[in-house]
XYZ file of C-alpha atoms in Angstrom:
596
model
C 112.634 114.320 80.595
C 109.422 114.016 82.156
C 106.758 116.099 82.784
C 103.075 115.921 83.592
C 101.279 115.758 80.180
C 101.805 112.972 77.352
C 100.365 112.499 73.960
C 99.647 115.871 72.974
C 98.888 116.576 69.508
C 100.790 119.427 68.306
C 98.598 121.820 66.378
C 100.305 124.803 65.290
C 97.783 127.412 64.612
C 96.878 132.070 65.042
C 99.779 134.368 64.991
C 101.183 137.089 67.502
C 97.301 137.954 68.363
C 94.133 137.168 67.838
C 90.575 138.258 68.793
C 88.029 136.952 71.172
C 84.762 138.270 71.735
C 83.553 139.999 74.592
C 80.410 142.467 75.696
C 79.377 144.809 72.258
C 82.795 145.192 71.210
C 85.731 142.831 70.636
C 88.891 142.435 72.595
C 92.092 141.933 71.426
C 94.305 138.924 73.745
C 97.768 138.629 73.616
C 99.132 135.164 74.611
C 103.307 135.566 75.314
C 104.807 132.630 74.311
C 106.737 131.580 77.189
C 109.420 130.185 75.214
C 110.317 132.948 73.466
C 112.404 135.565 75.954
C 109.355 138.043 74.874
C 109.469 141.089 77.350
C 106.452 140.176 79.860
C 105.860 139.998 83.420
C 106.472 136.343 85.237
C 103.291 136.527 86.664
C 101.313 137.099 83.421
C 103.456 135.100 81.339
C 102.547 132.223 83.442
C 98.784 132.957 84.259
C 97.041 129.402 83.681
C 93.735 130.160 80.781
C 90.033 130.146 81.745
C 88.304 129.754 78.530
C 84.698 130.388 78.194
C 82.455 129.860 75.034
C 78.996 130.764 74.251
C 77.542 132.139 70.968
C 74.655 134.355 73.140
C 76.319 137.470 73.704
C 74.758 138.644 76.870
C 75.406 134.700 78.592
C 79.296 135.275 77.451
C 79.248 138.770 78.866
C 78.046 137.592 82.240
C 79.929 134.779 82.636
C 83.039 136.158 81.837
C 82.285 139.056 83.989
C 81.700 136.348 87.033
C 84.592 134.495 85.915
C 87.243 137.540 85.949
C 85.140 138.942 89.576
C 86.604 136.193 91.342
C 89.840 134.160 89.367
C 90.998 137.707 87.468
C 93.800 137.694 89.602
C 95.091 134.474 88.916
C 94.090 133.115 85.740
C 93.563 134.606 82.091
C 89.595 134.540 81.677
C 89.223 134.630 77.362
C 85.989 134.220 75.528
C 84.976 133.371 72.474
C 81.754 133.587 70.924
C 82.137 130.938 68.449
C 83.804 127.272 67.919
C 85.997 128.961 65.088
C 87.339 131.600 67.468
C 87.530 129.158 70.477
C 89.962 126.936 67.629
C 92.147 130.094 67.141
C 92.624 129.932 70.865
C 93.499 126.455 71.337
C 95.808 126.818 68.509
C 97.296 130.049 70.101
C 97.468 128.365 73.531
C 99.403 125.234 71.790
C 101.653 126.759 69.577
C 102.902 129.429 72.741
C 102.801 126.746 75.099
C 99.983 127.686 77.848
C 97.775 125.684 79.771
C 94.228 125.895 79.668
C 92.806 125.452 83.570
C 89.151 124.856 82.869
C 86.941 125.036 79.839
C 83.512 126.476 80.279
C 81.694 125.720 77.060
C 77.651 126.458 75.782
C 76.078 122.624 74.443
C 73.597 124.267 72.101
C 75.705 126.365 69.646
C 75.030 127.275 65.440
C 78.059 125.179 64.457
C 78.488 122.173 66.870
C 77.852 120.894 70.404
C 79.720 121.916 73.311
C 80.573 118.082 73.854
C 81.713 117.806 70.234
C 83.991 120.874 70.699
C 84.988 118.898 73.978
C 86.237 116.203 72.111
C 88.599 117.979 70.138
C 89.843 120.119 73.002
C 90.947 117.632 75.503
C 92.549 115.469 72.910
C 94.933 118.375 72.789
C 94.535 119.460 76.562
C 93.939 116.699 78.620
C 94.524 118.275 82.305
C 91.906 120.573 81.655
C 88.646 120.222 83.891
C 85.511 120.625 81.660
C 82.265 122.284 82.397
C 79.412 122.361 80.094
C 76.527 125.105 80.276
C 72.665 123.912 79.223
C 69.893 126.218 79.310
C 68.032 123.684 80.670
C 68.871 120.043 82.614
C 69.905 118.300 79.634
C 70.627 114.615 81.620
C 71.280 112.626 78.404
C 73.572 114.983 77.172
C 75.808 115.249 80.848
C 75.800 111.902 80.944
C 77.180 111.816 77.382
C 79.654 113.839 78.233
C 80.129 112.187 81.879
C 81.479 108.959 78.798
C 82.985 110.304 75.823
C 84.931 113.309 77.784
C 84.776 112.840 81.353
C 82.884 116.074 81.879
C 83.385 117.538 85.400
C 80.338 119.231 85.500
C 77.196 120.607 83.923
C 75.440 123.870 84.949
C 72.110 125.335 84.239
C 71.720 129.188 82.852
C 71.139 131.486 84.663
C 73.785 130.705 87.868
C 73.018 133.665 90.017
C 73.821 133.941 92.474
C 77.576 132.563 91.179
C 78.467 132.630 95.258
C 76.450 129.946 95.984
C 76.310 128.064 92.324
C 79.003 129.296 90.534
C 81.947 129.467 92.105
C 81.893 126.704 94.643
C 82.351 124.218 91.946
C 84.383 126.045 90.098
C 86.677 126.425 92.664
C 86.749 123.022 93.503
C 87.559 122.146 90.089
C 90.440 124.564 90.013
C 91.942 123.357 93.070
C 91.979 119.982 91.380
C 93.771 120.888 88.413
C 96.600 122.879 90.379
C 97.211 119.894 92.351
C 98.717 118.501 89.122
C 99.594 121.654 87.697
C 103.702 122.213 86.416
C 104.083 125.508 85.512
C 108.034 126.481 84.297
C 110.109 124.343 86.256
C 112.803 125.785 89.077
C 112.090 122.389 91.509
C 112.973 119.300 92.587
C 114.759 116.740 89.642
C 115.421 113.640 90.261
C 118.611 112.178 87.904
C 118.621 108.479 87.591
C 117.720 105.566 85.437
C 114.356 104.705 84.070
C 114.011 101.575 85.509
C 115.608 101.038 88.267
C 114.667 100.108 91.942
C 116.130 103.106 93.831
C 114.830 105.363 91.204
C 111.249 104.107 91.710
C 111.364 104.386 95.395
C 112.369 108.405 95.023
C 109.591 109.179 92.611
C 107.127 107.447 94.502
C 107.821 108.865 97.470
C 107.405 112.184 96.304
C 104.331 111.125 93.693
C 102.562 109.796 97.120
C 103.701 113.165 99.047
C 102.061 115.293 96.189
C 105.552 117.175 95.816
C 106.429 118.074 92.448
C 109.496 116.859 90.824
C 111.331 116.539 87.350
C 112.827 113.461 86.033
C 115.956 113.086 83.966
C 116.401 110.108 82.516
C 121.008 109.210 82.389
C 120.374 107.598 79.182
C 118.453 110.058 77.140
C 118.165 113.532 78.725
C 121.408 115.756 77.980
C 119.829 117.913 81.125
C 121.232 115.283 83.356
C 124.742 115.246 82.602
C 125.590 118.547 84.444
C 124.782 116.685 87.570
C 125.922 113.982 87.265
C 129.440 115.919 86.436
C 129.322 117.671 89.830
C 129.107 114.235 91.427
C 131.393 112.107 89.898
C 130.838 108.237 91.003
C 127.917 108.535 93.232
C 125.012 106.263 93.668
C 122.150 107.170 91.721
C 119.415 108.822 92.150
C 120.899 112.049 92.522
C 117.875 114.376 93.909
C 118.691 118.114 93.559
C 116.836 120.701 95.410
C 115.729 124.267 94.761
C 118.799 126.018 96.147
C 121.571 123.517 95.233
C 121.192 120.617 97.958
C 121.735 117.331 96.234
C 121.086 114.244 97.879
C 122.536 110.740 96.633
C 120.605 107.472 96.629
C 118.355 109.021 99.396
C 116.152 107.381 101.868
C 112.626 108.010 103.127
C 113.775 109.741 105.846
C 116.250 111.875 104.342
C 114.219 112.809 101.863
C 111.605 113.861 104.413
C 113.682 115.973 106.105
C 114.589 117.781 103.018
C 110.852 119.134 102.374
C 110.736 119.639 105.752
C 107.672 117.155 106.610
C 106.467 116.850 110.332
C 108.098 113.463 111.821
C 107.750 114.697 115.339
C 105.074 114.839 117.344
C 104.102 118.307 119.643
C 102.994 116.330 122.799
C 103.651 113.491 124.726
C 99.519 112.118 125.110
C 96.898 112.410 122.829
C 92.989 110.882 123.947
C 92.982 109.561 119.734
C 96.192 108.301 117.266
C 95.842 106.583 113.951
C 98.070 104.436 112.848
C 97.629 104.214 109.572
C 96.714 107.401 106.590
C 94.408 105.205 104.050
C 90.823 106.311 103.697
C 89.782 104.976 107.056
C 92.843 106.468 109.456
C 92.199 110.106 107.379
C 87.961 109.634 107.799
C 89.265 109.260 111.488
C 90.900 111.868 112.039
C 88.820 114.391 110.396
C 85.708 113.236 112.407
C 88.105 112.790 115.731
C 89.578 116.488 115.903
C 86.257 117.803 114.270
C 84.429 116.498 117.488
C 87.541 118.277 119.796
C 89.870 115.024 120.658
C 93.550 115.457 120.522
C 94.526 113.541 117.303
C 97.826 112.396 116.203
C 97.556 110.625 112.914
C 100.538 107.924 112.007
C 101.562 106.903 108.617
C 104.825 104.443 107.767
C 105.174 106.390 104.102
C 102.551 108.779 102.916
C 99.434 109.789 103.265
C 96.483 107.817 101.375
C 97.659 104.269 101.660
C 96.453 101.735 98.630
C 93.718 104.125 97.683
C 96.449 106.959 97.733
C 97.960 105.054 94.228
C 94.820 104.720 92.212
C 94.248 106.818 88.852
C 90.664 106.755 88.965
C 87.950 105.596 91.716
C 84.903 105.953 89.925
C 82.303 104.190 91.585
C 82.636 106.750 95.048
C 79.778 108.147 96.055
C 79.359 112.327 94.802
C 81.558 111.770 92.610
C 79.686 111.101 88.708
C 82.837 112.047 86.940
C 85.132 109.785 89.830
C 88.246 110.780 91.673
C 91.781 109.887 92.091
C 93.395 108.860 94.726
C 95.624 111.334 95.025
C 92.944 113.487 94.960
C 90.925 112.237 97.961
C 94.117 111.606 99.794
C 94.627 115.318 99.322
C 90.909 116.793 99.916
C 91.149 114.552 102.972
C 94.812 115.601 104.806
C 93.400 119.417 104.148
C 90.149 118.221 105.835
C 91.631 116.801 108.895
C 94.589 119.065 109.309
C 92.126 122.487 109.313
C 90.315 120.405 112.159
C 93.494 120.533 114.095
C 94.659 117.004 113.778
C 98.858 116.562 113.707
C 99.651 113.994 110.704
C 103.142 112.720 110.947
C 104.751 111.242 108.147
C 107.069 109.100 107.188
C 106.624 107.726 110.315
C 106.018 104.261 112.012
C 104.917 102.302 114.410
C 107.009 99.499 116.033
C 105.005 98.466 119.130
C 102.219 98.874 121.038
C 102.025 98.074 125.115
C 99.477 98.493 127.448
C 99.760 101.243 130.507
C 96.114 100.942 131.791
C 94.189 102.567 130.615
C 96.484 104.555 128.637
C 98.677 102.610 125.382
C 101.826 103.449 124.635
C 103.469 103.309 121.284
C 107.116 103.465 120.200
C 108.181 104.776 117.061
C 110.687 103.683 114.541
C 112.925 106.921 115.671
C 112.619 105.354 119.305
C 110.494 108.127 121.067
C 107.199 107.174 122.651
C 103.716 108.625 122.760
C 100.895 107.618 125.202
C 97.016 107.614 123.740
C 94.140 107.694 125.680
C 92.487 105.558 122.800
C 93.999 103.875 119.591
C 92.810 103.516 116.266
C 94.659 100.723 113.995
C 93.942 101.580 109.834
C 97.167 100.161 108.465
C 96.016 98.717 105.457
C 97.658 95.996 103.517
C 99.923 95.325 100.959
C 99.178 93.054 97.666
C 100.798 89.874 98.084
C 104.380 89.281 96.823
C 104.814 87.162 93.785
C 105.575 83.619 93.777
C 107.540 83.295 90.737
C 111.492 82.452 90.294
C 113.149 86.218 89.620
C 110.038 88.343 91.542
C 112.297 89.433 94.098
C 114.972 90.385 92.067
C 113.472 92.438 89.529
C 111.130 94.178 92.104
C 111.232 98.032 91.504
C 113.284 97.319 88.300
C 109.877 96.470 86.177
C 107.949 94.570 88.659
C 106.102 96.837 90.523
C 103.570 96.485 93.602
C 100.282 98.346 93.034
C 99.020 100.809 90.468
C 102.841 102.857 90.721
C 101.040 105.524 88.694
C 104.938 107.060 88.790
C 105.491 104.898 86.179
C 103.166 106.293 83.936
C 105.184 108.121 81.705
C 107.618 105.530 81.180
C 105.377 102.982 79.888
C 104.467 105.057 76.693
C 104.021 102.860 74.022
C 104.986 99.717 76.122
C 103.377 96.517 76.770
C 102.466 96.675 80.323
C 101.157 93.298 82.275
C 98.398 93.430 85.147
C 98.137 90.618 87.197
C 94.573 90.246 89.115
C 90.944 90.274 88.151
C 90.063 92.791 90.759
C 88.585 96.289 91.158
C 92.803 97.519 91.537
C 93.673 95.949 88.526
C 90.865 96.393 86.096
C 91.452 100.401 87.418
C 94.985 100.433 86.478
C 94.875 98.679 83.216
C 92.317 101.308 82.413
C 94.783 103.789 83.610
C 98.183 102.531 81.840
C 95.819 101.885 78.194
C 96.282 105.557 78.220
C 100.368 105.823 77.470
C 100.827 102.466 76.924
C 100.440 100.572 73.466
C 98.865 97.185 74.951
C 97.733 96.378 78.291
C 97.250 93.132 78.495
C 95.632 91.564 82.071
C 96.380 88.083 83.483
C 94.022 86.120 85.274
C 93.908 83.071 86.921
C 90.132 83.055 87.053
C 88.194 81.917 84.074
C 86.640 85.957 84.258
C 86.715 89.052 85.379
C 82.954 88.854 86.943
C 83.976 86.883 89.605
C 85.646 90.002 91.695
C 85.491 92.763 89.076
C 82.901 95.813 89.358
C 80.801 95.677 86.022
C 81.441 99.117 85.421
C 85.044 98.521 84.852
C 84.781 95.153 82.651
C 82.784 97.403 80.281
C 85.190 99.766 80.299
C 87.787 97.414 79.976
C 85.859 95.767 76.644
C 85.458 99.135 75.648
C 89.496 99.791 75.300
C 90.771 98.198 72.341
C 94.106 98.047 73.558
C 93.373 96.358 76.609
C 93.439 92.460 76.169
C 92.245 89.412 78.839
C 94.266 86.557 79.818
C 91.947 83.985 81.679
C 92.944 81.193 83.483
C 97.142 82.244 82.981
C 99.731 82.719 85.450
C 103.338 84.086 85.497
C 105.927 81.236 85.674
C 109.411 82.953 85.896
C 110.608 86.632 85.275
C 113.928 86.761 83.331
C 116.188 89.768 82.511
C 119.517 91.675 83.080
C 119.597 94.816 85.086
C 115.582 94.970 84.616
C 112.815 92.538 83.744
C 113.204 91.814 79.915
C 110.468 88.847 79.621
C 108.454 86.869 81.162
C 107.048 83.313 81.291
C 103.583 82.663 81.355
C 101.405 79.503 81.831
C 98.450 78.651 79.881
C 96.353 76.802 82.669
C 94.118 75.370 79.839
C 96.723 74.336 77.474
C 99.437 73.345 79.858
C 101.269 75.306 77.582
C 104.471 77.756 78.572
C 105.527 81.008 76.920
C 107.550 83.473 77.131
C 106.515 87.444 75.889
C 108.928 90.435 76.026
C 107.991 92.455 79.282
C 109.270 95.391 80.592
C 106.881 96.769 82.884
C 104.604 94.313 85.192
C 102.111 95.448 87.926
C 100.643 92.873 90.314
C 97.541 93.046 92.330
C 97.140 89.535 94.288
C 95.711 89.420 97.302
C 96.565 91.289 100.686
C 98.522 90.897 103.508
C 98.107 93.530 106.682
C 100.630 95.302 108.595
C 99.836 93.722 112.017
C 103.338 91.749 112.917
C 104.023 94.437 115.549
C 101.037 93.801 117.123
C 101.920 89.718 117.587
C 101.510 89.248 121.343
C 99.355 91.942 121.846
C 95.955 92.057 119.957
C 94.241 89.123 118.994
C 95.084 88.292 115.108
C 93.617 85.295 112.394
C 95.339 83.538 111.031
C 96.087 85.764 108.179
C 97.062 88.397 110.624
C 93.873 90.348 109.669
C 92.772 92.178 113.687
C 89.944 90.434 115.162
C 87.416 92.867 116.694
C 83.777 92.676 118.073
C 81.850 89.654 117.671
C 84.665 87.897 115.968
C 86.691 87.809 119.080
C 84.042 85.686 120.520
C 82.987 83.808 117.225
C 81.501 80.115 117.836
C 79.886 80.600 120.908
C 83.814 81.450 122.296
C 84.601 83.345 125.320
C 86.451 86.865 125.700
C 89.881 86.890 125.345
C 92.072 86.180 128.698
C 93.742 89.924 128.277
C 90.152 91.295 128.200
C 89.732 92.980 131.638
C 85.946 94.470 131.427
C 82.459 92.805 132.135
C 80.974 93.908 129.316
C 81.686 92.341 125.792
C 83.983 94.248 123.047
C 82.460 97.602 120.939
C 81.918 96.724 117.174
C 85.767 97.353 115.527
C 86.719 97.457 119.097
C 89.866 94.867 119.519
C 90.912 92.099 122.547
C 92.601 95.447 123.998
C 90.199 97.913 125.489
C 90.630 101.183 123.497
C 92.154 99.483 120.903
C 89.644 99.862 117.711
C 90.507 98.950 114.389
C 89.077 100.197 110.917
C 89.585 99.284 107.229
C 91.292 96.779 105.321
C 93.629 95.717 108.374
C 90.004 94.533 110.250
C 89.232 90.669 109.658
C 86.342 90.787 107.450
C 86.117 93.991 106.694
C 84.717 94.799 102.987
C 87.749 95.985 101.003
C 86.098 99.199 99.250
C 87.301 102.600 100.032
C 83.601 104.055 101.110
C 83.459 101.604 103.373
C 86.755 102.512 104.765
C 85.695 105.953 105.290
C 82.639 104.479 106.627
C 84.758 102.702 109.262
C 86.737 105.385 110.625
C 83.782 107.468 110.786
C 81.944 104.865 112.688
C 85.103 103.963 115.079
C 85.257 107.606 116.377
C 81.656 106.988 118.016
C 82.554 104.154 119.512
C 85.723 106.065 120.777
C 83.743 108.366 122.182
C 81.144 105.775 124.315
C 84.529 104.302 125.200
C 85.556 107.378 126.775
C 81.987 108.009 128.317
C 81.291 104.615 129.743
C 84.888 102.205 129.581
C-alpha cells in the first residue's frame, strides 16, 4: 500500500495526555489516536497540528493566540515552552498517528537551537513546512537552515500586525502542505501491479492532475484482493471510485470523465488559446484573461507540462527554499482560472488552418474552435532511447522524465538517471531520498558541461548518489519488467551488465509540432521558427506571410500565430524563462490586435 510519507522513524513516546504550556497556566491536550475507535468527533480527530515553540512566555502566548485567531478552526494550534515538552508532542503525535502541518519554532532557546530541534523533527515528519522565529535577522542562521532542513521561512519578533506579516506566509505555507496532504483515506485506489506500463500511466495521470489516490499493490497488499474478487479476469488497473464505480484498464479520457474535468469548451471563438499548460502556456493565460481577453487554455494531458514532474526547482526566482513542480503548476492553474481563463484538459490539438484573420483548430474529439490569436507552448518530450529492449520495457521500469509516481516504489532500489542536465541532476537528488543508490550515467566526461553548479554540489554532497562519465546504456533485458541492463564503458570499451529495475532518462528534446507540418514554418528539428529566425541569413519572409511589415518577436510565419517556451527554436530551456515568454507573448498579442 502506498501512501504519501516514507521513511518515518517510529518513535513511540507520552501516554493518553500530556501537557503543553500556554499563557500563566498550563493546558492539558488530548491527541485521539485515530486508530483506536476512541469516541471523538471526525472533524477533531482529524484536525492536522500547528505546533509552536518558544521558551519566552509572553512570545508563546501571542503567537499562539494569532495562530488559533485565524487557523483555530481548522487545525490543532499546541505550544510548548520547551524542547523537552515539544519531544513529548512529537512522540504523542507519532505514536497516535497525526500529522503535524507546520512547525513554528524560537532559534535562541536554554537547551538547543530551533534548527537543531528542526533536525530531529522532520526526520520524523518530513511533510511538515518549517518556520523559524529570530528576534533579530539572523541571515547565517536562515541560511543554515535554508541547507540542513530546508526551512520555509524565517520571521522576525514582533510580527504585528500578523495580517500583513503573519499570516500571508503562513497561509501560503499551509496551502502547500494540504496540496499533499492524505488524511484517512475514503478515495480513489488504484489496484494493479507495481511495475507495470498501464499501471504507470493511471498514477501519473492522476499524480499530474493533483487528485489523490491509493495504491494497492496485487502482489503484496491483502487490501486488493476484495477487488479484484468482484472483477474476476479483468485487465488491470482496476481504479475504484468513491461511491463504487470501478473502471478497468482505463484511458485518459475515461478517467477524465470520471473526476469530472472540463474537456469542452463554453464558446465557439476566443481573441487568445494556448495550446500547451507548461510554465509558458499557464504565464499566458494568467497575464491574457488578467488583461480581459477571452482565453481558452489547451493541454494534451495535464496541466504543468515537463516542469509539472519535477520534485524540486530550486534555482526559481522568490523562491530561497525552491518549489515543486507540482506546486507551481498548481499556484499557477488557481492564478489563471480566478482571472477567468477556461483550461481544458485532457485535451488536444490535431490541426491548425487559417480562416483570415481568424485560426481555426480541431480537437482530438473532432469539434472546432476559432481564435482571434494563437499561442503555441507545447513543450517537448525527452528523446526516446536508442537501445535494443527501450521500447519494450517502457512504463514497465523505463520511464520518461522525473515520474515522481514512482517514488515510493523505488525504496531501497538502485535507480539509473540517464543525462547530465539540470532534469536529471534534480531527480537523482529527488529519488536519493527512497532509494538506496542513485547512480547517474553520462556520456559527457562531467556534469559542468550542462549541469547548474548548485545541483553538482548537491549531488557530491549525497553519498548515495554516484557519477558515471563517459557511459552509455547498450541493451535493456528482462521478463515482464526491466531486470538489467547493459552498459558501455566509453573509456574502457568495456560492456557490463548491472541489475536494474527502475531507469529514468533525460536525453534531449523533441517538440510537439507534427500537426503543425504544412502550416508554420519548422527547423529542422521541428522546433517553431519565429521572429528574426524566419528571416535568418539575410532571407526573405515566408511566401504564406501576407503583411508588409516583418514578424513580432515569438510571432510565427502565420500572422497571430506566436509561440513561447521550449517548443520555440532557440528558446533557453529554463522554466523562468518560460514564464518570461508567455508573459512577453501576450504584449505582442495585444499590438497584434491594435495594429495587425
Amino acid at each position: 500500500m502506498t501512501w504519501g510519507k516514507h521513511g518515518r522513524t517510529k518513535v513511540t513516546g507520552a501516554g493518553g495526555r500530556l501537557m503543553t504550556a500556554t499563557d500563566d497556566a498550563t493546558e492539558t491536550a488530548s491527541l485521539p489516536d485515530r486508530r483506536s475507535g476512541a469516541d471523538q468527533s471526525v472533524e477533531e480527530t482529524h484536525k492536522p497540528v500547528i505546533l509552536a515553540i518558544d521558551d519566552d512566555p509572553q512570545v508563546l502566548r501571542a503567537v499562539r493566540r494569532d495562530l488559533r485567531s485565524a487557523y483555530g478552526s481548522r487545525y490543532r494550534v499546541l505550544g510548548a515552552s520547551s524542547v523537552a515538552d515539544a519531544y513529548k508532542i512529537l512522540d504523542a503525535l507519532d505514536e497516535r498517528g497525526h500529522d503535524p502541518a507546520l512547525f513554528l519554532v524560537d532559534q535562541r532557546m536554554p537547551d538547543t537551537t530551533g534548527i537543531e530541534f528542526l533536525l530531529d523533527a522532520v526526520s520524523r515528519f518530513p511533510d511538515a513546512r518549517r518556520v523559524l522565529l529570530t528576534a533579530y535577522a539572523e541571515t547565517d542562521a536562515a541560511i543554515t537552515a535554508i541547507n540542513q532542513v530546508r526551512l520555509d521561512y524565517y520571521l522576525m519578533k514582533p510580527w504585528d500586525p500578523p495580517q500583513e506579516r503573519l499570516f500571508p506566509i503562513l497561509d501560503d505555507l499551509l496551502s502547500d502542505w494540504l496540496a499533499n496532504y492524505r488524511p484517512p483515506y475514503n478515495g480513489i485506489v488504484v489496484v494493479g501491479h507495481l511495475v507495470a506500463p498501464g499501471t504507470h500511466a493511471v498514477r501519473d495521470f492522476f499524480t499530474r492532475n493533483g487528485q489523490p489516490f491509493k495504491f494497492l499493490n496485487v502482489e503484496r497488499d491483502q487490501e486488493a484482493q476484495p477487488i479484484l474478487a468482484d472483477h474476476p479476469g479483468a485487465p488491470l488497473p482496476l481504479v475504484q471510485f468513491p461511491g463504487g464505480t470501478v473502471l478497468t484498464a482505463p484511458t485518459d479520457a475515461e478517467l477524465a470523465q470520471q473526476l469530472g474535468l472540463t474537456t469542452t469548451a463554453s464558446r465557439p471563438h476566443y481573441e487568445c488559446v494556448i495550446v500547451g499548460a507548461g510554465p509558458a502556456g499557464l504565464a499566458a493565460g494568467v497575464y491574457a484573461a488578467s488583461e480581459g481577453l477571452s482565453t481558452l487554455i489547451l493541454d494534451s494531458r495535464a496541466p504543468g507540462g515537463q516542469a509539472g514532474a519535477s520534485s524540486l526547482i530550486e534555482n526559481y526566482l522568490g523562491f530561497p527554499s525552491g518549489l515543486s513542480g507540482g506546486d507551481l503548476t498548481r499556484r499557477a492553474t488557481i492564478q489563471a482560472s480566478r482571472f477567468g481563463a477556461e483550461i481544458l484538459h485532457p485535451i488536444g490539438v490535431v490541426s491548425l488552418t487559417r480562416a483570415d484573420p481568424a485560426k481555426v483548430l480541431t480537437l482530438t474529439d473532432g469539434t472546432e474552435i476559432s481564435a482571434e490569436t494563437v499561442l503555441l507552448a507545447t513543450g517537448v518530450s525527452y528523446n526516446r532511447l536508442e537501445a535494443p529492449g527501450a521500447e519494450r520495457f517502457e512504463g514497465a521500469g523505463l520511464y520518461y522524465g522525473a515520474a515522481i509516481t514512482e517514488s515510493s516504489a523505488c525504496i531501497a532500489q538502485h535507480v539509473f538517471i540517464i543525462g547530465g542536465a539540470n532534469s536529471a541532476g534534480q531527480a537523482a537528488v529527488h529519488f536519493a531520498k527512497y532509494a538506496a543508490q542513485v547512480t547517474i550515467l553520462v556520456r559527457a566526461k562531467s556534469l559542468s558541461a550542462s549541469m547548474s553548479q548548485y545541483l553538482i554540489n548537491e549531488i557530491d554532497n549525497t553519498p548515495n548518489i554516484e557519477v558515471r562519465v563517459r557511459t552509455t546504456v547498450r541493451e535493456l533485458r528482462g521478463g515482464d519488467h526491466l531486470e538489467h541492463i547493459v552498459l558501455h564503458d566509453a573509456d574502457t570499451g568495456e560492456d557490463t551488465e548491472v541489475p536494474c529495475r527502475f531507469m529514468f532518462t533525460f536525453i534531449g528534446a523533441r517538440p510537439h509540432t507534427d500537426w503543425l507540418d504544412g502550416i508554420v514554418e519548422r527547423d529542422e528539428h521541428g522546433f517553431v521558427l519565429t521572429g528574426s529566425d524566419l528571416v535568418a541569413n539575410g532571407g526573405e519572409l515566408p511566401e504564406e506571410w501576407s503583411l508588409e511589415r516583418a514578424p513580432y518577436p515569438l510571432e510565427t510565419s502565420v500572422p497571430g500565430v506566436f509561440a513561447a517556451g521550449d517548443v520555440r527554436a532557440h528558446s533557453i530551456k529554463r522554466v523562468a524563462s518560460g514564464v518570461g515568454e508567455g508573459a512577453m507573448a501576450i504584449s505582442l498579442i495585444h499590438r497584434y490586435r491594435s495594429m495587425g
